[in-house]
Amino acid sequence: MRLTSLLRPRPAVDEDTRQLLHDVLSVYGDGEERLTLWTLLDRIADARPDTYDGWTSWTLRDALRPHGIGPVENDGRDAEGNPRVEIGVSRAAVADVIRRIR
């Protein structure tokens, strides 16, 4: 964690934001530690279409960003074992924010 992130004021957390964070955390499957914004959006929109209809991956990114949650790049492997870069949102980052705002 960077020192500047400790100095930055944390945004206020309303009920809609709390619900979003819980919705995002709830769509991670067993063993999934990182998901792309597109996958997260597809899953939360499937679970609650009335809430997330019309959202884009940018909308989701912008809603998570003030809380320090964003896509992180890491090296991964495809199904054949070839190296590839994966960009995703960490389950741990979402869980940490939920713990912090309780």
mmCIF file with all atom_site columns, C-alpha atoms in Angstrom:
data_model
loop_
_atom_site.group_PDB
_atom_site.id
_atom_site.type_symbol
_atom_site.label_atom_id
_atom_site.label_alt_id
_atom_site.label_comp_id
_atom_site.label_asym_id
_atom_site.label_entity_id
_atom_site.label_seq_id
_atom_site.pdbx_PDB_ins_code
_atom_site.Cartn_x
_atom_site.Cartn_y
_atom_site.Cartn_z
_atom_site.occupancy
_atom_site.B_iso_or_equiv
_atom_site.pdbx_formal_charge
_atom_site.auth_seq_id
_atom_site.auth_comp_id
_atom_site.auth_asym_id
_atom_site.auth_atom_id
_atom_site.pdbx_PDB_model_num
ATOM 1   C CA . MET A 1 1   ? 0.000   0.000   0.000   1.00 0.00 ? 1   MET A CA 1
ATOM 2   C CA . ARG A 1 2   ? 1.320   3.415   -0.888  1.00 0.00 ? 2   ARG A CA 1
ATOM 3   C CA . LEU A 1 3   ? 1.635   6.096   1.751   1.00 0.00 ? 3   LEU A CA 1
ATOM 4   C CA . THR A 1 4   ? -0.439  8.468   -0.395  1.00 0.00 ? 4   THR A CA 1
ATOM 5   C CA . SER A 1 5   ? -3.366  6.051   -0.225  1.00 0.00 ? 5   SER A CA 1
ATOM 6   C CA . LEU A 1 6   ? -3.252  6.299   3.566   1.00 0.00 ? 6   LEU A CA 1
ATOM 7   C CA . LEU A 1 7   ? -3.418  10.082  3.391   1.00 0.00 ? 7   LEU A CA 1
ATOM 8   C CA . ARG A 1 8   ? -6.317  10.219  0.938   1.00 0.00 ? 8   ARG A CA 1
ATOM 9   C CA . PRO A 1 9   ? -9.720  10.596  2.622   1.00 0.00 ? 9   PRO A CA 1
ATOM 10  C CA . ARG A 1 10  ? -12.005 7.612   2.184   1.00 0.00 ? 10  ARG A CA 1
ATOM 11  C CA . PRO A 1 11  ? -15.268 8.276   0.364   1.00 0.00 ? 11  PRO A CA 1
ATOM 12  C CA . ALA A 1 12  ? -18.550 8.076   2.208   1.00 0.00 ? 12  ALA A CA 1
ATOM 13  C CA . VAL A 1 13  ? -20.263 4.734   1.818   1.00 0.00 ? 13  VAL A CA 1
ATOM 14  C CA . ASP A 1 14  ? -24.006 4.769   1.252   1.00 0.00 ? 14  ASP A CA 1
ATOM 15  C CA . GLU A 1 15  ? -26.355 1.774   1.113   1.00 0.00 ? 15  GLU A CA 1
ATOM 16  C CA . ASP A 1 16  ? -26.139 1.537   -2.684  1.00 0.00 ? 16  ASP A CA 1
ATOM 17  C CA . THR A 1 17  ? -22.359 1.271   -2.486  1.00 0.00 ? 17  THR A CA 1
ATOM 18  C CA . ARG A 1 18  ? -22.550 -1.324  0.284   1.00 0.00 ? 18  ARG A CA 1
ATOM 19  C CA . GLN A 1 19  ? -24.971 -3.341  -1.836  1.00 0.00 ? 19  GLN A CA 1
ATOM 20  C CA . LEU A 1 20  ? -22.709 -3.085  -4.893  1.00 0.00 ? 20  LEU A CA 1
ATOM 21  C CA . LEU A 1 21  ? -19.705 -4.330  -2.924  1.00 0.00 ? 21  LEU A CA 1
ATOM 22  C CA . HIS A 1 22  ? -21.683 -7.263  -1.531  1.00 0.00 ? 22  HIS A CA 1
ATOM 23  C CA . ASP A 1 23  ? -23.109 -8.033  -4.975  1.00 0.00 ? 23  ASP A CA 1
ATOM 24  C CA . VAL A 1 24  ? -19.626 -8.058  -6.498  1.00 0.00 ? 24  VAL A CA 1
ATOM 25  C CA . LEU A 1 25  ? -18.191 -10.253 -3.763  1.00 0.00 ? 25  LEU A CA 1
ATOM 26  C CA . SER A 1 26  ? -21.094 -12.694 -4.049  1.00 0.00 ? 26  SER A CA 1
ATOM 27  C CA . VAL A 1 27  ? -20.421 -13.549 -7.711  1.00 0.00 ? 27  VAL A CA 1
ATOM 28  C CA . TYR A 1 28  ? -16.922 -14.946 -7.220  1.00 0.00 ? 28  TYR A CA 1
ATOM 29  C CA . GLY A 1 29  ? -16.989 -18.718 -7.515  1.00 0.00 ? 29  GLY A CA 1
ATOM 30  C CA . ASP A 1 30  ? -14.995 -21.194 -5.454  1.00 0.00 ? 30  ASP A CA 1
ATOM 31  C CA . GLY A 1 31  ? -11.314 -20.768 -6.212  1.00 0.00 ? 31  GLY A CA 1
ATOM 32  C CA . GLU A 1 32  ? -11.781 -17.559 -8.201  1.00 0.00 ? 32  GLU A CA 1
ATOM 33  C CA . GLU A 1 33  ? -9.447  -14.934 -6.814  1.00 0.00 ? 33  GLU A CA 1
ATOM 34  C CA . ARG A 1 34  ? -9.584  -12.461 -9.701  1.00 0.00 ? 34  ARG A CA 1
ATOM 35  C CA . LEU A 1 35  ? -12.290 -11.681 -12.276 1.00 0.00 ? 35  LEU A CA 1
ATOM 36  C CA . THR A 1 36  ? -12.386 -9.207  -15.148 1.00 0.00 ? 36  THR A CA 1
ATOM 37  C CA . LEU A 1 37  ? -14.733 -6.247  -14.945 1.00 0.00 ? 37  LEU A CA 1
ATOM 38  C CA . TRP A 1 38  ? -16.727 -7.752  -17.833 1.00 0.00 ? 38  TRP A CA 1
ATOM 39  C CA . THR A 1 39  ? -17.200 -11.036 -16.007 1.00 0.00 ? 39  THR A CA 1
ATOM 40  C CA . LEU A 1 40  ? -18.157 -9.273  -12.778 1.00 0.00 ? 40  LEU A CA 1
ATOM 41  C CA . LEU A 1 41  ? -20.638 -7.074  -14.609 1.00 0.00 ? 41  LEU A CA 1
ATOM 42  C CA . ASP A 1 42  ? -22.208 -10.024 -16.446 1.00 0.00 ? 42  ASP A CA 1
ATOM 43  C CA . ARG A 1 43  ? -22.652 -11.897 -13.196 1.00 0.00 ? 43  ARG A CA 1
ATOM 44  C CA . ILE A 1 44  ? -24.051 -9.063  -11.091 1.00 0.00 ? 44  ILE A CA 1
ATOM 45  C CA . ALA A 1 45  ? -26.368 -8.045  -13.943 1.00 0.00 ? 45  ALA A CA 1
ATOM 46  C CA . ASP A 1 46  ? -27.625 -11.637 -14.186 1.00 0.00 ? 46  ASP A CA 1
ATOM 47  C CA . ALA A 1 47  ? -28.191 -11.733 -10.436 1.00 0.00 ? 47  ALA A CA 1
ATOM 48  C CA . ARG A 1 48  ? -29.870 -8.305  -10.197 1.00 0.00 ? 48  ARG A CA 1
ATOM 49  C CA . PRO A 1 49  ? -30.898 -7.083  -13.655 1.00 0.00 ? 49  PRO A CA 1
ATOM 50  C CA . ASP A 1 50  ? -33.192 -4.409  -12.213 1.00 0.00 ? 50  ASP A CA 1
ATOM 51  C CA . THR A 1 51  ? -30.199 -2.767  -10.531 1.00 0.00 ? 51  THR A CA 1
ATOM 52  C CA . TYR A 1 52  ? -27.424 -3.138  -13.090 1.00 0.00 ? 52  TYR A CA 1
ATOM 53  C CA . ASP A 1 53  ? -29.312 -2.852  -16.387 1.00 0.00 ? 53  ASP A CA 1
ATOM 54  C CA . GLY A 1 54  ? -27.492 -0.336  -18.575 1.00 0.00 ? 54  GLY A CA 1
ATOM 55  C CA . TRP A 1 55  ? -24.206 -0.543  -16.684 1.00 0.00 ? 55  TRP A CA 1
ATOM 56  C CA . THR A 1 56  ? -20.966 -0.887  -18.622 1.00 0.00 ? 56  THR A CA 1
ATOM 57  C CA . SER A 1 57  ? -17.594 -2.140  -17.455 1.00 0.00 ? 57  SER A CA 1
ATOM 58  C CA . TRP A 1 58  ? -16.605 1.535   -17.172 1.00 0.00 ? 58  TRP A CA 1
ATOM 59  C CA . THR A 1 59  ? -19.581 2.237   -14.895 1.00 0.00 ? 59  THR A CA 1
ATOM 60  C CA . LEU A 1 60  ? -18.542 -0.633  -12.647 1.00 0.00 ? 60  LEU A CA 1
ATOM 61  C CA . ARG A 1 61  ? -14.905 0.466   -12.689 1.00 0.00 ? 61  ARG A CA 1
ATOM 62  C CA . ASP A 1 62  ? -15.870 4.024   -11.754 1.00 0.00 ? 62  ASP A CA 1
ATOM 63  C CA . ALA A 1 63  ? -18.125 2.813   -8.924  1.00 0.00 ? 63  ALA A CA 1
ATOM 64  C CA . LEU A 1 64  ? -15.345 0.662   -7.417  1.00 0.00 ? 64  LEU A CA 1
ATOM 65  C CA . ARG A 1 65  ? -12.411 3.017   -7.991  1.00 0.00 ? 65  ARG A CA 1
ATOM 66  C CA . PRO A 1 66  ? -13.084 5.513   -5.129  1.00 0.00 ? 66  PRO A CA 1
ATOM 67  C CA . HIS A 1 67  ? -12.725 2.605   -2.711  1.00 0.00 ? 67  HIS A CA 1
ATOM 68  C CA . GLY A 1 68  ? -9.333  1.568   -4.030  1.00 0.00 ? 68  GLY A CA 1
ATOM 69  C CA . ILE A 1 69  ? -10.700 -1.363  -6.018  1.00 0.00 ? 69  ILE A CA 1
ATOM 70  C CA . GLY A 1 70  ? -9.624  -1.652  -9.600  1.00 0.00 ? 70  GLY A CA 1
ATOM 71  C CA . PRO A 1 71  ? -8.323  -4.022  -12.206 1.00 0.00 ? 71  PRO A CA 1
ATOM 72  C CA . VAL A 1 72  ? -4.835  -5.308  -11.524 1.00 0.00 ? 72  VAL A CA 1
ATOM 73  C CA . GLU A 1 73  ? -2.582  -6.885  -14.115 1.00 0.00 ? 73  GLU A CA 1
ATOM 74  C CA . ASN A 1 74  ? -0.803  -10.133 -13.388 1.00 0.00 ? 74  ASN A CA 1
ATOM 75  C CA . ASP A 1 75  ? 0.872   -12.872 -15.364 1.00 0.00 ? 75  ASP A CA 1
ATOM 76  C CA . GLY A 1 76  ? -1.175  -15.972 -15.967 1.00 0.00 ? 76  GLY A CA 1
ATOM 77  C CA . ARG A 1 77  ? -1.458  -18.977 -18.251 1.00 0.00 ? 77  ARG A CA 1
ATOM 78  C CA . ASP A 1 78  ? -4.085  -19.951 -20.790 1.00 0.00 ? 78  ASP A CA 1
ATOM 79  C CA . ALA A 1 79  ? -5.625  -23.435 -21.080 1.00 0.00 ? 79  ALA A CA 1
ATOM 80  C CA . GLU A 1 80  ? -2.603  -24.701 -23.048 1.00 0.00 ? 80  GLU A CA 1
ATOM 81  C CA . GLY A 1 81  ? -0.148  -23.325 -20.489 1.00 0.00 ? 81  GLY A CA 1
ATOM 82  C CA . ASN A 1 82  ? 1.019   -20.416 -22.636 1.00 0.00 ? 82  ASN A CA 1
ATOM 83  C CA . PRO A 1 83  ? 1.844   -17.184 -20.818 1.00 0.00 ? 83  PRO A CA 1
ATOM 84  C CA . ARG A 1 84  ? -0.732  -14.414 -20.970 1.00 0.00 ? 84  ARG A CA 1
ATOM 85  C CA . VAL A 1 85  ? -1.486  -11.239 -19.088 1.00 0.00 ? 85  VAL A CA 1
ATOM 86  C CA . GLU A 1 86  ? -4.657  -11.325 -17.010 1.00 0.00 ? 86  GLU A CA 1
ATOM 87  C CA . ILE A 1 87  ? -6.390  -8.196  -15.823 1.00 0.00 ? 87  ILE A CA 1
ATOM 88  C CA . GLY A 1 88  ? -8.911  -8.563  -13.067 1.00 0.00 ? 88  GLY A CA 1
ATOM 89  C CA . VAL A 1 89  ? -10.442 -7.359  -9.833  1.00 0.00 ? 89  VAL A CA 1
ATOM 90  C CA . SER A 1 90  ? -9.198  -9.171  -6.766  1.00 0.00 ? 90  SER A CA 1
ATOM 91  C CA . ARG A 1 91  ? -11.707 -10.870 -4.477  1.00 0.00 ? 91  ARG A CA 1
ATOM 92  C CA . ALA A 1 92  ? -9.443  -9.938  -1.559  1.00 0.00 ? 92  ALA A CA 1
ATOM 93  C CA . ALA A 1 93  ? -9.587  -6.230  -2.446  1.00 0.00 ? 93  ALA A CA 1
ATOM 94  C CA . VAL A 1 94  ? -13.391 -6.247  -2.420  1.00 0.00 ? 94  VAL A CA 1
ATOM 95  C CA . ALA A 1 95  ? -13.496 -8.206  0.849   1.00 0.00 ? 95  ALA A CA 1
ATOM 96  C CA . ASP A 1 96  ? -10.994 -5.803  2.449   1.00 0.00 ? 96  ASP A CA 1
ATOM 97  C CA . VAL A 1 97  ? -13.165 -2.794  1.622   1.00 0.00 ? 97  VAL A CA 1
ATOM 98  C CA . ILE A 1 98  ? -16.259 -4.504  3.020   1.00 0.00 ? 98  ILE A CA 1
ATOM 99  C CA . ARG A 1 99  ? -14.384 -5.243  6.264   1.00 0.00 ? 99  ARG A CA 1
ATOM 100 C CA . ARG A 1 100 ? -13.140 -1.669  6.448   1.00 0.00 ? 100 ARG A CA 1
ATOM 101 C CA . ILE A 1 101 ? -16.569 -0.053  6.029   1.00 0.00 ? 101 ILE A CA 1
ATOM 102 C CA . ARG A 1 102 ? -18.410 -2.095  8.642   1.00 0.00 ? 102 ARG A CA 1
#
